Amino acid sequence: MLAHAEPVFIDPTTDEGFKRLFGDKVNLINFLNIIFRGRKTITDLTYRDTERIGATEEIGKVIFDLVVQTSTGEEIIIEMQTSTQINLKQRMLYYASKVISDTAPKGNRKAWGYAIPEVYTIVLMDGFHMPGGDHKTYFHGIRPTNYIFDCWIICL
């Protein structure tokens, strides 16, 4: 008789668990396709630099947990939050706007034509609920603009 192995679970709220789950390209593509629910199909992606330097020292820098770019140019930010964030929506909007502004060339903006990529922010929250939301909803969508920015907040 074969012995059954105990199942192994990876905790995405730890640094190691987050890296093991989302540092694997196949796992991340499958996860994102589940989140997008057919609205988009991701076939490939590139891991991007997670640190964005501010224009001045006062502005400082933003460090993301994970940023990827899809093969069609969309940027996806994935954040893990394990403590209550009072201004979570505003912070995620700021993070996405930082990614958008970093796509602008330093010169010749007229030729660029403001070709802004779509930016998606996915926040995995553990141990608390969406500020201002009810405790029964585990999937929140935020859409402050029509097409450039989407944010999904998932309560674990």
PDB file of C-alpha atoms in Angstrom:
ATOM      1  CA  MET A   1       0.000   0.000   0.000  1.00  0.00           C
ATOM      2  CA  LEU A   2       1.319   3.453  -0.906  1.00  0.00           C
ATOM      3  CA  ALA A   3       1.769   5.995   1.837  1.00  0.00           C
ATOM      4  CA  HIS A   4       0.072   9.312   1.192  1.00  0.00           C
ATOM      5  CA  ALA A   5       2.286  12.343   1.429  1.00  0.00           C
ATOM      6  CA  GLU A   6       1.089  15.241   3.533  1.00  0.00           C
ATOM      7  CA  PRO A   7       0.022  18.178   1.357  1.00  0.00           C
ATOM      8  CA  VAL A   8       2.412  21.121   1.285  1.00  0.00           C
ATOM      9  CA  PHE A   9       0.996  24.611   1.378  1.00  0.00           C
ATOM     10  CA  ILE A  10       2.827  27.790   0.492  1.00  0.00           C
ATOM     11  CA  ASP A  11       1.920  30.878   2.495  1.00  0.00           C
ATOM     12  CA  PRO A  12       1.878  33.829   0.039  1.00  0.00           C
ATOM     13  CA  THR A  13       2.006  36.320   2.923  1.00  0.00           C
ATOM     14  CA  THR A  14       5.644  35.482   3.668  1.00  0.00           C
ATOM     15  CA  ASP A  15       8.497  36.765   1.510  1.00  0.00           C
ATOM     16  CA  GLU A  16       9.615  33.249   0.652  1.00  0.00           C
ATOM     17  CA  GLY A  17       6.089  32.059  -0.153  1.00  0.00           C
ATOM     18  CA  PHE A  18       5.377  35.136  -2.292  1.00  0.00           C
ATOM     19  CA  LYS A  19       8.608  34.618  -4.248  1.00  0.00           C
ATOM     20  CA  ARG A  20       8.008  30.890  -4.720  1.00  0.00           C
ATOM     21  CA  LEU A  21       4.464  31.419  -5.989  1.00  0.00           C
ATOM     22  CA  PHE A  22       4.901  34.515  -8.114  1.00  0.00           C
ATOM     23  CA  GLY A  23       8.582  34.156  -8.997  1.00  0.00           C
ATOM     24  CA  ASP A  24       7.615  31.204 -11.163  1.00  0.00           C
ATOM     25  CA  LYS A  25       6.465  32.532 -14.541  1.00  0.00           C
ATOM     26  CA  VAL A  26       3.991  29.695 -15.213  1.00  0.00           C
ATOM     27  CA  ASN A  27       2.370  30.086 -11.770  1.00  0.00           C
ATOM     28  CA  LEU A  28       2.096  33.845 -12.215  1.00  0.00           C
ATOM     29  CA  ILE A  29       0.598  33.610 -15.715  1.00  0.00           C
ATOM     30  CA  ASN A  30      -1.978  31.077 -14.472  1.00  0.00           C
ATOM     31  CA  PHE A  31      -2.829  33.270 -11.459  1.00  0.00           C
ATOM     32  CA  LEU A  32      -3.237  36.399 -13.594  1.00  0.00           C
ATOM     33  CA  ASN A  33      -5.418  34.609 -16.147  1.00  0.00           C
ATOM     34  CA  ILE A  34      -7.691  33.485 -13.307  1.00  0.00           C
ATOM     35  CA  ILE A  35      -7.892  37.079 -12.025  1.00  0.00           C
ATOM     36  CA  PHE A  36      -8.617  38.494 -15.490  1.00  0.00           C
ATOM     37  CA  ARG A  37     -11.423  35.918 -15.985  1.00  0.00           C
ATOM     38  CA  GLY A  38     -11.125  35.916 -19.782  1.00  0.00           C
ATOM     39  CA  ARG A  39     -11.067  39.715 -20.106  1.00  0.00           C
ATOM     40  CA  LYS A  40      -7.411  39.344 -21.084  1.00  0.00           C
ATOM     41  CA  THR A  41      -5.325  36.293 -21.768  1.00  0.00           C
ATOM     42  CA  ILE A  42      -1.709  36.507 -20.754  1.00  0.00           C
ATOM     43  CA  THR A  43       0.617  34.225 -22.680  1.00  0.00           C
ATOM     44  CA  ASP A  44       3.978  35.681 -21.671  1.00  0.00           C
ATOM     45  CA  LEU A  45       5.411  38.311 -19.346  1.00  0.00           C
ATOM     46  CA  THR A  46       8.646  39.927 -18.282  1.00  0.00           C
ATOM     47  CA  TYR A  47       9.622  40.642 -14.696  1.00  0.00           C
ATOM     48  CA  ARG A  48      10.402  44.354 -14.243  1.00  0.00           C
ATOM     49  CA  ASP A  49      12.449  46.407 -11.798  1.00  0.00           C
ATOM     50  CA  THR A  50      10.482  46.797  -8.558  1.00  0.00           C
ATOM     51  CA  GLU A  51      12.092  50.091  -7.533  1.00  0.00           C
ATOM     52  CA  ARG A  52      10.960  53.430  -9.004  1.00  0.00           C
ATOM     53  CA  ILE A  53      13.007  56.491  -8.101  1.00  0.00           C
ATOM     54  CA  GLY A  54      11.194  59.778  -7.455  1.00  0.00           C
ATOM     55  CA  ALA A  55      11.984  62.906  -9.473  1.00  0.00           C
ATOM     56  CA  THR A  56      13.375  64.559  -6.337  1.00  0.00           C
ATOM     57  CA  GLU A  57      14.710  63.327  -3.006  1.00  0.00           C
ATOM     58  CA  GLU A  58      11.581  64.735  -1.323  1.00  0.00           C
ATOM     59  CA  ILE A  59       9.353  62.506  -3.430  1.00  0.00           C
ATOM     60  CA  GLY A  60      11.500  59.511  -2.613  1.00  0.00           C
ATOM     61  CA  LYS A  61      11.143  56.136  -4.209  1.00  0.00           C
ATOM     62  CA  VAL A  62       8.440  53.526  -4.517  1.00  0.00           C
ATOM     63  CA  ILE A  63       9.282  49.856  -4.022  1.00  0.00           C
ATOM     64  CA  PHE A  64       6.740  47.378  -5.328  1.00  0.00           C
ATOM     65  CA  ASP A  65       6.473  43.743  -4.292  1.00  0.00           C
ATOM     66  CA  LEU A  66       6.289  42.675  -7.952  1.00  0.00           C
ATOM     67  CA  VAL A  67       5.915  44.366 -11.336  1.00  0.00           C
ATOM     68  CA  VAL A  68       5.580  42.556 -14.645  1.00  0.00           C
ATOM     69  CA  GLN A  69       4.944  43.605 -18.206  1.00  0.00           C
ATOM     70  CA  THR A  70       2.802  41.438 -20.459  1.00  0.00           C
ATOM     71  CA  SER A  71       3.794  40.560 -24.007  1.00  0.00           C
ATOM     72  CA  THR A  72       1.245  43.159 -25.197  1.00  0.00           C
ATOM     73  CA  GLY A  73       2.671  45.992 -23.071  1.00  0.00           C
ATOM     74  CA  GLU A  74       0.359  46.152 -20.056  1.00  0.00           C
ATOM     75  CA  GLU A  75       2.016  46.707 -16.692  1.00  0.00           C
ATOM     76  CA  ILE A  76       0.828  44.693 -13.687  1.00  0.00           C
ATOM     77  CA  ILE A  77       1.701  45.566 -10.091  1.00  0.00           C
ATOM     78  CA  ILE A  78       1.164  42.886  -7.444  1.00  0.00           C
ATOM     79  CA  GLU A  79       1.247  43.898  -3.796  1.00  0.00           C
ATOM     80  CA  MET A  80       0.877  41.844  -0.610  1.00  0.00           C
ATOM     81  CA  GLN A  81      -0.527  43.680   2.399  1.00  0.00           C
ATOM     82  CA  THR A  82      -0.634  42.083   5.837  1.00  0.00           C
ATOM     83  CA  SER A  83      -1.516  45.157   7.876  1.00  0.00           C
ATOM     84  CA  THR A  84      -4.331  47.676   7.675  1.00  0.00           C
ATOM     85  CA  GLN A  85      -3.718  50.509   5.251  1.00  0.00           C
ATOM     86  CA  ILE A  86      -5.963  53.526   5.808  1.00  0.00           C
ATOM     87  CA  ASN A  87      -5.262  55.106   2.417  1.00  0.00           C
ATOM     88  CA  LEU A  88      -4.957  51.875   0.458  1.00  0.00           C
ATOM     89  CA  LYS A  89      -6.957  53.001  -2.595  1.00  0.00           C
ATOM     90  CA  GLN A  90      -5.075  56.281  -2.851  1.00  0.00           C
ATOM     91  CA  ARG A  91      -1.722  54.539  -2.414  1.00  0.00           C
ATOM     92  CA  MET A  92      -2.484  52.047  -5.164  1.00  0.00           C
ATOM     93  CA  LEU A  93      -3.563  54.867  -7.468  1.00  0.00           C
ATOM     94  CA  TYR A  94      -0.267  56.633  -6.695  1.00  0.00           C
ATOM     95  CA  TYR A  95       1.694  53.431  -7.406  1.00  0.00           C
ATOM     96  CA  ALA A  96      -0.040  52.962 -10.755  1.00  0.00           C
ATOM     97  CA  SER A  97       0.469  56.611 -11.689  1.00  0.00           C
ATOM     98  CA  LYS A  98       4.188  56.197 -10.950  1.00  0.00           C
ATOM     99  CA  VAL A  99       4.373  53.294 -13.397  1.00  0.00           C
ATOM    100  CA  ILE A 100       2.441  55.328 -15.990  1.00  0.00           C
ATOM    101  CA  SER A 101       4.613  58.436 -15.585  1.00  0.00           C
ATOM    102  CA  ASP A 102       7.786  56.358 -15.895  1.00  0.00           C
ATOM    103  CA  THR A 103       6.738  55.326 -19.430  1.00  0.00           C
ATOM    104  CA  ALA A 104       6.973  58.941 -20.617  1.00  0.00           C
ATOM    105  CA  PRO A 105      10.167  59.767 -22.469  1.00  0.00           C
ATOM    106  CA  LYS A 106      12.406  62.455 -21.014  1.00  0.00           C
ATOM    107  CA  GLY A 107      12.118  64.469 -24.207  1.00  0.00           C
ATOM    108  CA  ASN A 108      10.103  64.678 -27.445  1.00  0.00           C
ATOM    109  CA  ARG A 109       6.729  64.001 -25.841  1.00  0.00           C
ATOM    110  CA  LYS A 110       4.973  65.266 -28.957  1.00  0.00           C
ATOM    111  CA  ALA A 111       6.343  62.323 -30.969  1.00  0.00           C
ATOM    112  CA  TRP A 112       5.457  59.976 -28.100  1.00  0.00           C
ATOM    113  CA  GLY A 113       1.790  60.934 -28.404  1.00  0.00           C
ATOM    114  CA  TYR A 114       1.038  59.955 -24.801  1.00  0.00           C
ATOM    115  CA  ALA A 115       0.838  56.265 -25.663  1.00  0.00           C
ATOM    116  CA  ILE A 116       0.010  55.233 -22.102  1.00  0.00           C
ATOM    117  CA  PRO A 117      -0.017  51.494 -21.354  1.00  0.00           C
ATOM    118  CA  GLU A 118      -2.778  49.914 -19.353  1.00  0.00           C
ATOM    119  CA  VAL A 119      -1.747  49.411 -15.733  1.00  0.00           C
ATOM    120  CA  TYR A 120      -3.306  46.851 -13.407  1.00  0.00           C
ATOM    121  CA  THR A 121      -2.760  46.681  -9.671  1.00  0.00           C
ATOM    122  CA  ILE A 122      -3.560  43.522  -7.762  1.00  0.00           C
ATOM    123  CA  VAL A 123      -3.426  43.733  -3.979  1.00  0.00           C
ATOM    124  CA  LEU A 124      -3.564  40.579  -1.875  1.00  0.00           C
ATOM    125  CA  MET A 125      -4.689  41.506   1.646  1.00  0.00           C
ATOM    126  CA  ASP A 126      -4.407  39.197   4.617  1.00  0.00           C
ATOM    127  CA  GLY A 127      -5.840  39.778   8.078  1.00  0.00           C
ATOM    128  CA  PHE A 128      -7.982  42.819   7.353  1.00  0.00           C
ATOM    129  CA  HIS A 129     -10.710  43.978   4.993  1.00  0.00           C
ATOM    130  CA  MET A 130     -10.973  46.753   2.491  1.00  0.00           C
ATOM    131  CA  PRO A 131     -11.184  50.131   4.254  1.00  0.00           C
ATOM    132  CA  GLY A 132     -14.745  51.357   3.848  1.00  0.00           C
ATOM    133  CA  GLY A 133     -15.929  47.986   2.510  1.00  0.00           C
ATOM    134  CA  ASP A 134     -18.054  45.302   4.064  1.00  0.00           C
ATOM    135  CA  HIS A 135     -16.534  42.201   5.639  1.00  0.00           C
ATOM    136  CA  LYS A 136     -18.400  39.807   3.337  1.00  0.00           C
ATOM    137  CA  THR A 137     -16.798  40.952   0.069  1.00  0.00           C
ATOM    138  CA  TYR A 138     -13.463  39.424  -0.810  1.00  0.00           C
ATOM    139  CA  PHE A 139     -12.937  40.784  -4.324  1.00  0.00           C
ATOM    140  CA  HIS A 140     -12.977  44.542  -4.856  1.00  0.00           C
ATOM    141  CA  GLY A 141     -12.590  46.371  -8.144  1.00  0.00           C
ATOM    142  CA  ILE A 142     -11.530  50.005  -8.294  1.00  0.00           C
ATOM    143  CA  ARG A 143     -11.709  51.903 -11.560  1.00  0.00           C
ATOM    144  CA  PRO A 144     -11.045  55.630 -11.185  1.00  0.00           C
ATOM    145  CA  THR A 145     -10.596  56.046 -14.966  1.00  0.00           C
ATOM    146  CA  ASN A 146     -12.201  54.384 -17.933  1.00  0.00           C
ATOM    147  CA  TYR A 147      -9.401  52.304 -19.358  1.00  0.00           C
ATOM    148  CA  ILE A 148      -5.894  53.061 -18.171  1.00  0.00           C
ATOM    149  CA  PHE A 149      -5.939  51.843 -14.577  1.00  0.00           C
ATOM    150  CA  ASP A 150      -7.661  48.934 -12.880  1.00  0.00           C
ATOM    151  CA  CYS A 151      -7.072  47.817  -9.335  1.00  0.00           C
ATOM    152  CA  TRP A 152      -8.277  44.560  -7.829  1.00  0.00           C
ATOM    153  CA  ILE A 153      -8.068  44.010  -4.127  1.00  0.00           C
ATOM    154  CA  ILE A 154      -8.394  40.439  -2.918  1.00  0.00           C
ATOM    155  CA  CYS A 155      -8.933  39.711   0.758  1.00  0.00           C
ATOM    156  CA  LEU A 156      -7.386  36.368   1.700  1.00  0.00           C
TER     157      LEU A 156
END
